[in-house]
Amino acid sequence: MKLNIACISGDGIGPEIVAEAKKVLNKVCEKYGHEITYNDVLMGGCSIDAYGVPLTDETIDVCKKSDAVLMGSIGGNTSTSPWYKLEPSLRPEAGLLKIRKSLNLFANLRPAFLYPELKDACPLKEETANKGFDLLIMRELTGGLYFGERETKEVDGEMVATDTLVYRESEIRRIAIKAFEVARQRRKKVISVDKANVLDSSRLWRKVVEEVAKDYPDVELEHMLVDNCAMQIVKDPSQFDTVLTENMFGDILSDEASMVTGSIGMLPSASLNETSFGLYEPSHGSAPDIARKDIANPIATILSASMMLRYTFKLDKEADAIENAVKKVLSEGFRTTDLLGASVNTPEDKKCGCHRMGDLIAERI
Ligand code: NAD
């Protein structure tokens, strides 16, 4: 297969972690007989330095013409970088919002998986961590409260602020379809999270999700109220497979779910549109505090590349090969600095930097 990838390394640790993800992807393609092409483009602070804007039309064009986008992370130190003296629409993060909108990336997938080797880093009770968990939050990304009309005005001598939560049936249907499709590739269970005891938008959400579920009789559907879901994620995350939810609930729940894995450098993400196209990036930021020191953990980006193979190219065997190589490296005891807290007795020869971690994973493909 020919894989045509737009590649946004970005700022901070971005270029280091993307280089390791490319190394692993190249090894997978070599082993399984695929041809991969990278179209390297700029976004974020490096694009501001080169072109005066965080995202050019040319970058968007290259992304649109590619099968998928692999991204590192963008942004600098928000207190000291000159990028943050610019007006908000010209700062690095403006590029991120614009690219999501331009590519119509309405579905955000964030898996939270507890590696048995890293369970000491899990802040949950020992018996809960021992059970392990492997869940995926499917968050609607372009609708709801964050995109509704808002205003702040004075009424009867005091300030009143209003935000509007709007969902159209079509927006709910397309994200629900994505969730059921993804659940089919996992353990075939969708838990749809809403606040249907209070909100009209949630009652419509529930109705449309039930309609979509009829087309997926092999996938189990359960509804859960968002307040209960927040409790259940810390009580017993092993009960979840695919969690489907709207924008704001997903924003909060996905951060909660990633926190219980205890390791920010391990978490990949995908943002998809209606086709098989997607943008794949680690859940963490550009970590300017550790940039160019060869100490960043590249695993979140490497696992984002694995999601790309699975969701855009439907190359499950190849995606499994990456995930198994990551598991193998961890089970052999290798750790980047950020993971050492979970493995206090790591011997010196198992401690590795970004570059070596990439090498070790590529060697095990
Ligand atoms: P961050 O995720 O970059 O860093 C938080 C902490 O985690 C830091 O101590 C950092 O060193 C550490 N860390 C993050 N990734 C790591 C990795 N792979 N290996 C080892 N340690 C890692 O969050 P922040 O410091 O709040 O933000 C830094 C910049 O990143 C800001 O400009 C922010 O706007 C941007 N950001 C970008 C994205 C994105 O590109 N999607 C997402 C979040 C933040």
mmCIF file of C-alpha atoms and ligand atoms in Angstrom:
data_model
loop_
_atom_site.group_PDB
_atom_site.id
_atom_site.type_symbol
_atom_site.label_atom_id
_atom_site.label_comp_id
_atom_site.label_asym_id
_atom_site.label_seq_id
_atom_site.Cartn_x
_atom_site.Cartn_y
_atom_site.Cartn_z
ATOM 1 C CA MET A 1 0.000 0.000 0.000
ATOM 2 C CA LYS A 2 1.138 3.596 -0.631
ATOM 3 C CA LEU A 3 0.915 5.800 2.454
ATOM 4 C CA ASN A 4 1.000 9.520 1.781
ATOM 5 C CA ILE A 5 1.508 11.348 5.094
ATOM 6 C CA ALA A 6 1.627 15.078 5.850
ATOM 7 C CA CYS A 7 4.017 15.575 8.706
ATOM 8 C CA ILE A 8 3.908 18.489 11.152
ATOM 9 C CA SER A 9 6.812 18.200 13.567
ATOM 10 C CA GLY A 10 5.992 21.538 15.225
ATOM 11 C CA ASP A 11 7.828 23.103 18.151
ATOM 12 C CA GLY A 12 9.623 22.135 21.361
ATOM 13 C CA ILE A 13 10.050 18.358 21.569
ATOM 14 C CA GLY A 14 7.908 17.960 18.395
ATOM 15 C CA PRO A 15 10.796 17.363 15.948
ATOM 16 C CA GLU A 16 12.463 14.839 18.312
ATOM 17 C CA ILE A 17 9.368 12.704 18.942
ATOM 18 C CA VAL A 18 8.201 12.809 15.302
ATOM 19 C CA ALA A 19 11.640 11.634 14.144
ATOM 20 C CA GLU A 20 11.258 8.544 16.346
ATOM 21 C CA ALA A 21 7.697 7.892 15.121
ATOM 22 C CA LYS A 22 8.940 8.079 11.516
ATOM 23 C CA LYS A 23 11.740 5.644 12.368
ATOM 24 C CA VAL A 24 9.192 3.118 13.676
ATOM 25 C CA LEU A 25 6.787 3.684 10.761
ATOM 26 C CA ASN A 26 9.633 3.183 8.268
ATOM 27 C CA LYS A 27 10.492 -0.117 9.914
ATOM 28 C CA VAL A 28 6.855 -1.302 9.789
ATOM 29 C CA CYS A 29 6.557 -0.320 6.121
ATOM 30 C CA GLU A 30 9.813 -2.077 5.284
ATOM 31 C CA LYS A 31 8.672 -5.258 7.046
ATOM 32 C CA TYR A 32 5.143 -5.381 5.603
ATOM 33 C CA GLY A 33 5.945 -4.090 2.102
ATOM 34 C CA HIS A 34 4.338 -0.631 2.141
ATOM 35 C CA GLU A 35 5.650 2.532 0.516
ATOM 36 C CA ILE A 36 5.558 5.621 2.729
ATOM 37 C CA THR A 37 6.011 9.276 1.705
ATOM 38 C CA TYR A 38 6.234 12.172 4.160
ATOM 39 C CA ASN A 39 5.300 15.705 3.168
ATOM 40 C CA ASP A 40 6.923 17.848 5.856
ATOM 41 C CA VAL A 41 5.125 21.126 6.577
ATOM 42 C CA LEU A 42 5.275 23.824 9.252
ATOM 43 C CA MET A 43 2.673 24.788 11.820
ATOM 44 C CA GLY A 44 2.764 26.645 15.149
ATOM 45 C CA GLY A 45 5.701 28.734 16.346
ATOM 46 C CA CYS A 46 8.082 27.570 13.619
ATOM 47 C CA SER A 47 5.534 28.696 11.004
ATOM 48 C CA ILE A 48 5.243 32.107 12.733
ATOM 49 C CA ASP A 49 9.039 32.454 12.526
ATOM 50 C CA ALA A 50 9.089 31.466 8.841
ATOM 51 C CA TYR A 51 5.877 33.042 7.485
ATOM 52 C CA GLY A 52 4.461 35.318 10.216
ATOM 53 C CA VAL A 53 1.363 33.112 10.716
ATOM 54 C CA PRO A 54 0.885 29.838 12.655
ATOM 55 C CA LEU A 55 -0.763 28.032 9.741
ATOM 56 C CA THR A 56 -0.489 28.825 6.036
ATOM 57 C CA ASP A 57 -2.969 27.884 3.310
ATOM 58 C CA GLU A 58 -0.182 25.875 1.746
ATOM 59 C CA THR A 59 0.138 23.684 4.853
ATOM 60 C CA ILE A 60 -3.636 23.113 4.885
ATOM 61 C CA ASP A 61 -3.470 22.221 1.190
ATOM 62 C CA VAL A 62 -0.689 19.674 1.695
ATOM 63 C CA CYS A 63 -2.658 18.106 4.578
ATOM 64 C CA LYS A 64 -5.830 17.897 2.463
ATOM 65 C CA LYS A 65 -3.953 16.182 -0.344
ATOM 66 C CA SER A 66 -2.452 13.587 2.029
ATOM 67 C CA ASP A 67 -4.105 10.440 3.425
ATOM 68 C CA ALA A 68 -3.396 11.466 7.024
ATOM 69 C CA VAL A 69 -1.468 13.959 9.150
ATOM 70 C CA LEU A 70 1.122 12.931 11.713
ATOM 71 C CA MET A 71 1.826 15.704 14.182
ATOM 72 C CA GLY A 72 4.245 16.300 17.054
ATOM 73 C CA SER A 73 3.114 19.275 19.091
ATOM 74 C CA ILE A 74 3.117 23.017 18.761
ATOM 75 C CA GLY A 75 3.644 25.987 21.058
ATOM 76 C CA GLY A 76 6.339 27.443 23.277
ATOM 77 C CA ASN A 77 6.766 28.611 26.826
ATOM 78 C CA THR A 78 3.635 30.730 27.248
ATOM 79 C CA SER A 79 5.339 33.110 29.742
ATOM 80 C CA THR A 80 8.629 33.770 27.945
ATOM 81 C CA SER A 81 8.211 33.017 24.224
ATOM 82 C CA PRO A 82 7.760 36.069 21.938
ATOM 83 C CA TRP A 83 5.026 34.087 20.114
ATOM 84 C CA TYR A 84 2.716 34.888 23.072
ATOM 85 C CA LYS A 85 3.157 38.650 22.676
ATOM 86 C CA LEU A 86 1.277 38.381 19.364
ATOM 87 C CA GLU A 87 -2.490 38.843 19.185
ATOM 88 C CA PRO A 88 -4.387 35.564 19.965
ATOM 89 C CA SER A 89 -5.255 34.793 16.318
ATOM 90 C CA LEU A 90 -1.531 34.816 15.417
ATOM 91 C CA ARG A 91 -0.290 32.616 18.296
ATOM 92 C CA PRO A 92 0.788 28.967 17.774
ATOM 93 C CA GLU A 93 -2.434 27.421 19.200
ATOM 94 C CA ALA A 94 -4.569 29.368 16.692
ATOM 95 C CA GLY A 95 -3.046 27.090 14.060
ATOM 96 C CA LEU A 96 -4.318 24.046 15.912
ATOM 97 C CA LEU A 97 -7.919 25.265 16.051
ATOM 98 C CA LYS A 98 -7.795 26.358 12.406
ATOM 99 C CA ILE A 99 -6.438 23.060 11.109
ATOM 100 C CA ARG A 100 -9.104 21.068 13.007
ATOM 101 C CA LYS A 101 -11.781 23.288 11.491
ATOM 102 C CA SER A 102 -10.298 23.314 7.972
ATOM 103 C CA LEU A 103 -10.075 19.517 7.923
ATOM 104 C CA ASN A 104 -13.519 19.099 9.572
ATOM 105 C CA LEU A 105 -12.078 16.892 12.312
ATOM 106 C CA PHE A 106 -15.227 16.362 14.369
ATOM 107 C CA ALA A 107 -14.300 13.104 16.125
ATOM 108 C CA ASN A 108 -11.568 13.053 18.747
ATOM 109 C CA LEU A 109 -10.360 9.656 19.971
ATOM 110 C CA ARG A 110 -8.310 9.408 23.128
ATOM 111 C CA PRO A 111 -7.417 5.962 24.389
ATOM 112 C CA ALA A 112 -6.414 5.505 28.029
ATOM 113 C CA PHE A 113 -4.601 2.226 28.582
ATOM 114 C CA LEU A 114 -2.817 1.110 31.732
ATOM 115 C CA TYR A 115 0.342 -0.846 30.933
ATOM 116 C CA PRO A 116 0.808 -3.488 33.661
ATOM 117 C CA GLU A 117 4.495 -2.476 33.848
ATOM 118 C CA LEU A 118 3.501 1.115 34.694
ATOM 119 C CA LYS A 119 0.725 0.387 37.154
ATOM 120 C CA ASP A 120 2.727 1.881 40.043
ATOM 121 C CA ALA A 121 2.172 5.275 38.376
ATOM 122 C CA CYS A 122 -1.633 4.805 38.453
ATOM 123 C CA PRO A 123 -3.091 6.968 41.239
ATOM 124 C CA LEU A 124 -6.038 4.599 41.789
ATOM 125 C CA LYS A 125 -6.337 1.946 44.530
ATOM 126 C CA GLU A 126 -3.950 -0.976 44.081
ATOM 127 C CA GLU A 127 -6.723 -3.529 43.490
ATOM 128 C CA THR A 128 -8.251 -1.266 40.821
ATOM 129 C CA ALA A 129 -4.880 -0.739 39.088
ATOM 130 C CA ASN A 130 -4.196 -4.479 39.243
ATOM 131 C CA LYS A 131 -7.345 -5.118 37.163
ATOM 132 C CA GLY A 132 -5.934 -2.816 34.441
ATOM 133 C CA PHE A 133 -8.057 -0.892 31.919
ATOM 134 C CA ASP A 134 -8.198 -0.142 28.219
ATOM 135 C CA LEU A 135 -10.773 2.481 27.285
ATOM 136 C CA LEU A 136 -11.243 4.985 24.502
ATOM 137 C CA ILE A 137 -13.065 8.307 24.750
ATOM 138 C CA MET A 138 -14.812 9.339 21.543
ATOM 139 C CA ARG A 139 -15.407 13.079 21.970
ATOM 140 C CA GLU A 140 -17.442 15.272 19.601
ATOM 141 C CA LEU A 141 -15.014 18.073 18.751
ATOM 142 C CA THR A 142 -16.705 20.748 16.645
ATOM 143 C CA GLY A 143 -20.135 21.343 18.233
ATOM 144 C CA GLY A 144 -21.844 21.916 21.575
ATOM 145 C CA LEU A 145 -21.134 24.543 24.202
ATOM 146 C CA TYR A 146 -17.693 25.565 22.886
ATOM 147 C CA PHE A 147 -19.100 26.560 19.504
ATOM 148 C CA GLY A 148 -22.549 27.949 20.464
ATOM 149 C CA GLU A 149 -23.405 31.646 20.596
ATOM 150 C CA ARG A 150 -22.215 33.466 23.707
ATOM 151 C CA GLU A 151 -22.566 36.923 25.183
ATOM 152 C CA THR A 152 -21.951 38.903 28.344
ATOM 153 C CA LYS A 153 -24.158 41.908 28.989
ATOM 154 C CA GLU A 154 -25.593 43.995 31.776
ATOM 155 C CA VAL A 155 -29.141 43.148 32.870
ATOM 156 C CA ASP A 156 -30.865 44.977 35.739
ATOM 157 C CA GLY A 157 -27.598 46.445 36.992
ATOM 158 C CA GLU A 158 -25.527 43.245 37.005
ATOM 159 C CA MET A 159 -23.488 41.351 34.453
ATOM 160 C CA VAL A 160 -25.058 38.268 32.900
ATOM 161 C CA ALA A 161 -23.107 35.775 30.778
ATOM 162 C CA THR A 162 -24.758 33.254 28.445
ATOM 163 C CA ASP A 163 -23.298 30.287 26.563
ATOM 164 C CA THR A 164 -25.431 28.183 24.232
ATOM 165 C CA LEU A 165 -25.273 24.407 23.850
ATOM 166 C CA VAL A 166 -26.576 23.392 20.422
ATOM 167 C CA TYR A 167 -26.492 19.953 18.791
ATOM 168 C CA ARG A 168 -28.049 19.054 15.464
ATOM 169 C CA GLU A 169 -29.241 15.498 14.814
ATOM 170 C CA SER A 170 -26.727 15.169 11.955
ATOM 171 C CA GLU A 171 -23.820 16.119 14.241
ATOM 172 C CA ILE A 172 -24.849 13.507 16.807
ATOM 173 C CA ARG A 173 -25.440 10.841 14.167
ATOM 174 C CA ARG A 174 -22.008 11.165 12.537
ATOM 175 C CA ILE A 175 -20.073 10.956 15.834
ATOM 176 C CA ALA A 176 -22.273 8.057 17.033
ATOM 177 C CA ILE A 177 -21.521 6.164 13.800
ATOM 178 C CA LYS A 178 -17.779 6.732 14.379
ATOM 179 C CA ALA A 179 -18.108 5.399 17.946
ATOM 180 C CA PHE A 180 -19.926 2.228 16.879
ATOM 181 C CA GLU A 181 -17.450 1.648 14.038
ATOM 182 C CA VAL A 182 -14.505 2.029 16.430
ATOM 183 C CA ALA A 183 -16.190 -0.160 19.083
ATOM 184 C CA ARG A 184 -16.442 -2.879 16.427
ATOM 185 C CA GLN A 185 -12.647 -2.767 16.128
ATOM 186 C CA ARG A 186 -12.378 -3.034 19.940
ATOM 187 C CA ARG A 187 -14.474 -4.948 22.528
ATOM 188 C CA LYS A 188 -17.869 -4.043 21.013
ATOM 189 C CA LYS A 189 -19.322 -1.981 23.836
ATOM 190 C CA VAL A 190 -20.383 1.680 23.663
ATOM 191 C CA ILE A 191 -21.240 3.657 26.785
ATOM 192 C CA SER A 192 -22.907 6.885 25.692
ATOM 193 C CA VAL A 193 -22.492 9.634 28.266
ATOM 194 C CA ASP A 194 -24.978 12.494 28.614
ATOM 195 C CA LYS A 195 -27.035 14.513 31.091
ATOM 196 C CA ALA A 196 -30.439 13.419 29.763
ATOM 197 C CA ASN A 197 -32.117 13.914 33.150
ATOM 198 C CA VAL A 198 -31.647 17.689 32.710
ATOM 199 C CA LEU A 199 -30.616 18.786 29.203
ATOM 200 C CA ASP A 200 -32.689 18.769 26.011
ATOM 201 C CA SER A 201 -29.514 18.430 23.940
ATOM 202 C CA SER A 202 -28.731 15.231 25.893
ATOM 203 C CA ARG A 203 -32.231 13.845 25.345
ATOM 204 C CA LEU A 204 -31.800 14.344 21.589
ATOM 205 C CA TRP A 205 -28.303 12.836 21.886
ATOM 206 C CA ARG A 206 -29.713 9.710 23.543
ATOM 207 C CA LYS A 207 -32.519 9.332 20.958
ATOM 208 C CA VAL A 208 -30.154 9.605 17.962
ATOM 209 C CA VAL A 209 -27.561 7.278 19.530
ATOM 210 C CA GLU A 210 -30.309 4.657 20.039
ATOM 211 C CA GLU A 211 -31.334 4.976 16.377
ATOM 212 C CA VAL A 212 -27.711 4.512 15.216
ATOM 213 C CA ALA A 213 -27.297 1.518 17.563
ATOM 214 C CA LYS A 214 -29.955 -0.394 15.577
ATOM 215 C CA ASP A 215 -27.459 -0.639 12.690
ATOM 216 C CA TYR A 216 -24.877 -2.245 15.008
ATOM 217 C CA PRO A 217 -26.642 -5.192 16.665
ATOM 218 C CA ASP A 218 -23.276 -6.780 17.441
ATOM 219 C CA VAL A 219 -22.262 -3.770 19.604
ATOM 220 C CA GLU A 220 -23.716 -3.414 23.112
ATOM 221 C CA LEU A 221 -25.024 0.065 24.054
ATOM 222 C CA GLU A 222 -25.412 1.481 27.541
ATOM 223 C CA HIS A 223 -26.264 5.052 28.622
ATOM 224 C CA MET A 224 -24.599 6.709 31.584
ATOM 225 C CA LEU A 225 -25.079 10.139 33.153
ATOM 226 C CA VAL A 226 -21.930 12.258 33.044
ATOM 227 C CA ASP A 227 -21.682 12.749 36.816
ATOM 228 C CA ASN A 228 -21.866 8.997 37.350
ATOM 229 C CA CYS A 229 -19.306 8.433 34.564
ATOM 230 C CA ALA A 230 -16.818 10.771 36.261
ATOM 231 C CA MET A 231 -17.152 8.658 39.418
ATOM 232 C CA GLN A 232 -16.977 5.315 37.621
ATOM 233 C CA ILE A 233 -13.714 6.252 35.820
ATOM 234 C CA VAL A 234 -11.943 6.487 39.182
ATOM 235 C CA LYS A 235 -13.895 3.632 40.790
ATOM 236 C CA ASP A 236 -13.539 0.974 38.093
ATOM 237 C CA PRO A 237 -12.231 2.101 34.680
ATOM 238 C CA SER A 238 -12.063 -1.538 33.524
ATOM 239 C CA GLN A 239 -15.843 -1.466 32.885
ATOM 240 C CA PHE A 240 -15.379 0.924 29.919
ATOM 241 C CA ASP A 241 -14.541 0.086 26.315
ATOM 242 C CA THR A 242 -15.698 2.937 24.024
ATOM 243 C CA VAL A 243 -17.098 6.051 25.715
ATOM 244 C CA LEU A 244 -19.137 8.274 23.380
ATOM 245 C CA THR A 245 -19.817 11.822 24.485
ATOM 246 C CA GLU A 246 -20.330 15.453 23.494
ATOM 247 C CA ASN A 247 -17.645 18.144 23.378
ATOM 248 C CA MET A 248 -17.473 19.570 26.909
ATOM 249 C CA PHE A 249 -18.150 16.295 28.760
ATOM 250 C CA GLY A 250 -15.474 14.673 26.568
ATOM 251 C CA ASP A 251 -12.979 17.445 27.294
ATOM 252 C CA ILE A 252 -13.269 16.823 31.030
ATOM 253 C CA LEU A 253 -13.626 13.028 30.993
ATOM 254 C CA SER A 254 -10.704 12.490 28.600
ATOM 255 C CA ASP A 255 -8.360 14.447 30.889
ATOM 256 C CA GLU A 256 -9.650 12.470 33.874
ATOM 257 C CA ALA A 257 -9.135 9.178 32.016
ATOM 258 C CA SER A 258 -5.620 10.107 30.913
ATOM 259 C CA MET A 259 -4.702 11.139 34.464
ATOM 260 C CA VAL A 260 -5.541 7.696 35.859
ATOM 261 C CA THR A 261 -2.966 6.110 33.530
ATOM 262 C CA GLY A 262 -0.377 8.256 35.374
ATOM 263 C CA SER A 263 1.905 8.899 32.388
ATOM 264 C CA ILE A 264 1.419 11.854 30.012
ATOM 265 C CA GLY A 265 4.194 10.741 27.624
ATOM 266 C CA MET A 266 2.319 7.530 26.738
ATOM 267 C CA LEU A 267 -1.030 8.812 25.456
ATOM 268 C CA PRO A 268 -1.809 9.079 21.729
ATOM 269 C CA SER A 269 -4.835 10.686 20.071
ATOM 270 C CA ALA A 270 -6.620 10.827 16.747
ATOM 271 C CA SER A 271 -8.983 13.387 15.257
ATOM 272 C CA LEU A 272 -11.068 12.103 12.356
ATOM 273 C CA ASN A 273 -13.481 13.484 9.776
ATOM 274 C CA GLU A 274 -16.260 11.702 7.868
ATOM 275 C CA THR A 275 -13.792 9.880 5.600
ATOM 276 C CA SER A 276 -10.873 7.744 6.687
ATOM 277 C CA PHE A 277 -8.702 10.887 6.909
ATOM 278 C CA GLY A 278 -7.297 11.756 10.331
ATOM 279 C CA LEU A 279 -4.813 13.869 12.255
ATOM 280 C CA TYR A 280 -2.758 11.893 14.755
ATOM 281 C CA GLU A 281 -0.833 13.482 17.620
ATOM 282 C CA PRO A 282 0.251 12.807 21.201
ATOM 283 C CA SER A 283 -2.106 14.083 23.922
ATOM 284 C CA HIS A 284 0.677 16.111 25.545
ATOM 285 C CA GLY A 285 2.065 19.492 24.480
ATOM 286 C CA SER A 286 5.435 20.633 23.135
ATOM 287 C CA ALA A 287 7.207 20.429 26.544
ATOM 288 C CA PRO A 288 9.570 23.381 25.871
ATOM 289 C CA ASP A 289 11.215 22.736 29.270
ATOM 290 C CA ILE A 290 12.818 19.526 27.970
ATOM 291 C CA ALA A 291 13.213 20.349 24.240
ATOM 292 C CA ARG A 292 16.488 19.397 22.483
ATOM 293 C CA LYS A 293 17.743 17.446 25.517
ATOM 294 C CA ASP A 294 16.946 13.996 24.103
ATOM 295 C CA ILE A 295 14.901 13.102 27.199
ATOM 296 C CA ALA A 296 11.315 13.325 25.860
ATOM 297 C CA ASN A 297 9.253 10.152 25.773
ATOM 298 C CA PRO A 298 8.383 9.453 22.097
ATOM 299 C CA ILE A 299 5.882 6.645 22.864
ATOM 300 C CA ALA A 300 2.700 8.784 22.671
ATOM 301 C CA THR A 301 3.712 9.873 19.161
ATOM 302 C CA ILE A 302 4.728 6.351 18.148
ATOM 303 C CA LEU A 303 1.335 5.079 19.358
ATOM 304 C CA SER A 304 -0.353 7.925 17.432
ATOM 305 C CA ALA A 305 1.347 6.539 14.310
ATOM 306 C CA SER A 306 -0.072 3.135 15.228
ATOM 307 C CA MET A 307 -3.586 4.653 15.481
ATOM 308 C CA MET A 308 -3.008 6.149 12.019
ATOM 309 C CA LEU A 309 -2.282 2.709 10.580
ATOM 310 C CA ARG A 310 -5.382 1.274 12.285
ATOM 311 C CA TYR A 311 -7.966 3.987 11.624
ATOM 312 C CA THR A 312 -6.907 5.625 8.341
ATOM 313 C CA PHE A 313 -5.247 2.696 6.558
ATOM 314 C CA LYS A 314 -7.065 -0.246 8.252
ATOM 315 C CA LEU A 315 -3.670 -1.923 8.689
ATOM 316 C CA ASP A 316 -4.462 -3.735 11.948
ATOM 317 C CA LYS A 317 -1.569 -6.186 11.784
ATOM 318 C CA GLU A 318 0.927 -3.363 11.351
ATOM 319 C CA ALA A 319 -0.695 -1.306 14.154
ATOM 320 C CA ASP A 320 -0.549 -4.369 16.432
ATOM 321 C CA ALA A 321 3.155 -4.749 15.579
ATOM 322 C CA ILE A 322 3.866 -1.236 16.910
ATOM 323 C CA GLU A 323 1.775 -1.707 20.050
ATOM 324 C CA ASN A 324 3.415 -5.068 20.778
ATOM 325 C CA ALA A 325 6.886 -3.571 20.292
ATOM 326 C CA VAL A 326 6.045 -0.824 22.824
ATOM 327 C CA LYS A 327 4.769 -3.430 25.306
ATOM 328 C CA LYS A 328 7.910 -5.516 24.790
ATOM 329 C CA VAL A 329 10.265 -2.588 25.423
ATOM 330 C CA LEU A 330 8.392 -1.713 28.628
ATOM 331 C CA SER A 331 8.305 -5.324 29.824
ATOM 332 C CA GLU A 332 12.077 -5.535 29.255
ATOM 333 C CA GLY A 333 12.346 -2.673 31.737
ATOM 334 C CA PHE A 334 13.392 0.242 29.481
ATOM 335 C CA ARG A 335 12.204 3.646 30.722
ATOM 336 C CA THR A 336 12.444 7.271 29.637
ATOM 337 C CA THR A 337 12.935 9.810 32.449
ATOM 338 C CA ASP A 338 9.221 10.628 32.797
ATOM 339 C CA LEU A 339 8.483 6.942 33.549
ATOM 340 C CA LEU A 340 11.153 6.501 36.194
ATOM 341 C CA GLY A 341 8.837 7.632 38.995
ATOM 342 C CA ALA A 342 6.809 4.486 38.341
ATOM 343 C CA SER A 343 9.889 2.261 38.327
ATOM 344 C CA VAL A 344 12.193 3.513 41.062
ATOM 345 C CA ASN A 345 14.587 0.577 40.788
ATOM 346 C CA THR A 346 15.358 0.975 37.082
ATOM 347 C CA PRO A 347 19.021 0.025 36.446
ATOM 348 C CA GLU A 348 21.220 2.586 34.643
ATOM 349 C CA ASP A 349 21.421 0.540 31.430
ATOM 350 C CA LYS A 350 17.615 0.518 31.107
ATOM 351 C CA LYS A 351 17.279 4.298 31.352
ATOM 352 C CA CYS A 352 16.949 5.791 27.886
ATOM 353 C CA GLY A 353 16.527 9.024 26.027
ATOM 354 C CA CYS A 354 14.111 9.808 23.197
ATOM 355 C CA HIS A 355 16.398 8.582 20.419
ATOM 356 C CA ARG A 356 17.289 5.271 22.062
ATOM 357 C CA MET A 357 13.662 4.550 22.980
ATOM 358 C CA GLY A 358 12.767 4.979 19.280
ATOM 359 C CA ASP A 359 15.605 2.632 18.283
ATOM 360 C CA LEU A 360 14.526 -0.024 20.805
ATOM 361 C CA ILE A 361 10.915 0.015 19.593
ATOM 362 C CA ALA A 362 11.923 -0.051 15.901
ATOM 363 C CA GLU A 363 14.265 -3.007 16.562
ATOM 364 C CA ARG A 364 11.333 -4.979 18.027
ATOM 365 C CA ILE A 365 9.023 -4.539 15.024
HETATM 366 P P1 NAD B 1 3.056 19.865 28.095
HETATM 367 O O1 NAD B 1 2.209 18.669 27.882
HETATM 368 O O2 NAD B 1 3.887 20.303 26.961
HETATM 369 O O3 NAD B 1 4.034 19.594 29.354
HETATM 370 C C1 NAD B 1 3.557 19.316 30.669
HETATM 371 C C2 NAD B 1 4.682 18.581 31.450
HETATM 372 O O4 NAD B 1 4.791 17.254 30.956
HETATM 373 C C3 NAD B 1 6.054 19.231 31.279
HETATM 374 O O5 NAD B 1 6.774 19.117 32.477
HETATM 375 C C4 NAD B 1 6.719 18.401 30.219
HETATM 376 O O6 NAD B 1 8.129 18.359 30.304
HETATM 377 C C5 NAD B 1 6.101 17.017 30.448
HETATM 378 N N1 NAD B 1 5.966 16.248 29.193
HETATM 379 C C6 NAD B 1 5.069 16.459 28.198
HETATM 380 N N2 NAD B 1 5.263 15.599 27.208
HETATM 381 C C7 NAD B 1 6.289 14.807 27.581
HETATM 382 C C8 NAD B 1 6.966 13.728 26.963
HETATM 383 N N3 NAD B 1 6.640 13.257 25.751
HETATM 384 N N4 NAD B 1 8.003 13.162 27.629
HETATM 385 C C9 NAD B 1 8.385 13.595 28.839
HETATM 386 N N5 NAD B 1 7.769 14.612 29.477
HETATM 387 C C10 NAD B 1 6.743 15.229 28.844
HETATM 388 O O7 NAD B 1 2.082 21.017 28.597
HETATM 389 P P2 NAD B 1 2.397 22.580 28.868
HETATM 390 O O8 NAD B 1 3.748 22.736 29.511
HETATM 391 O O9 NAD B 1 1.194 23.076 29.562
HETATM 392 O O10 NAD B 1 2.421 23.249 27.425
HETATM 393 C C11 NAD B 1 3.610 23.508 26.690
HETATM 394 C C12 NAD B 1 3.233 24.058 25.322
HETATM 395 O O11 NAD B 1 2.535 23.050 24.575
HETATM 396 C C13 NAD B 1 2.303 25.267 25.382
HETATM 397 O O12 NAD B 1 2.707 26.184 24.391
HETATM 398 C C14 NAD B 1 0.942 24.671 25.057
HETATM 399 O O13 NAD B 1 0.070 25.615 24.503
HETATM 400 C C15 NAD B 1 1.331 23.616 24.055
HETATM 401 N N6 NAD B 1 0.346 22.513 23.866
HETATM 402 C C16 NAD B 1 0.236 22.029 22.609
HETATM 403 C C17 NAD B 1 -0.633 20.970 22.372
HETATM 404 C C18 NAD B 1 -0.717 20.431 20.960
HETATM 405 O O14 NAD B 1 0.164 20.682 20.150
HETATM 406 N N7 NAD B 1 -1.766 19.678 20.639
HETATM 407 C C19 NAD B 1 -1.349 20.392 23.418
HETATM 408 C C20 NAD B 1 -1.176 20.898 24.710
HETATM 409 C C21 NAD B 1 -0.310 21.967 24.933
#
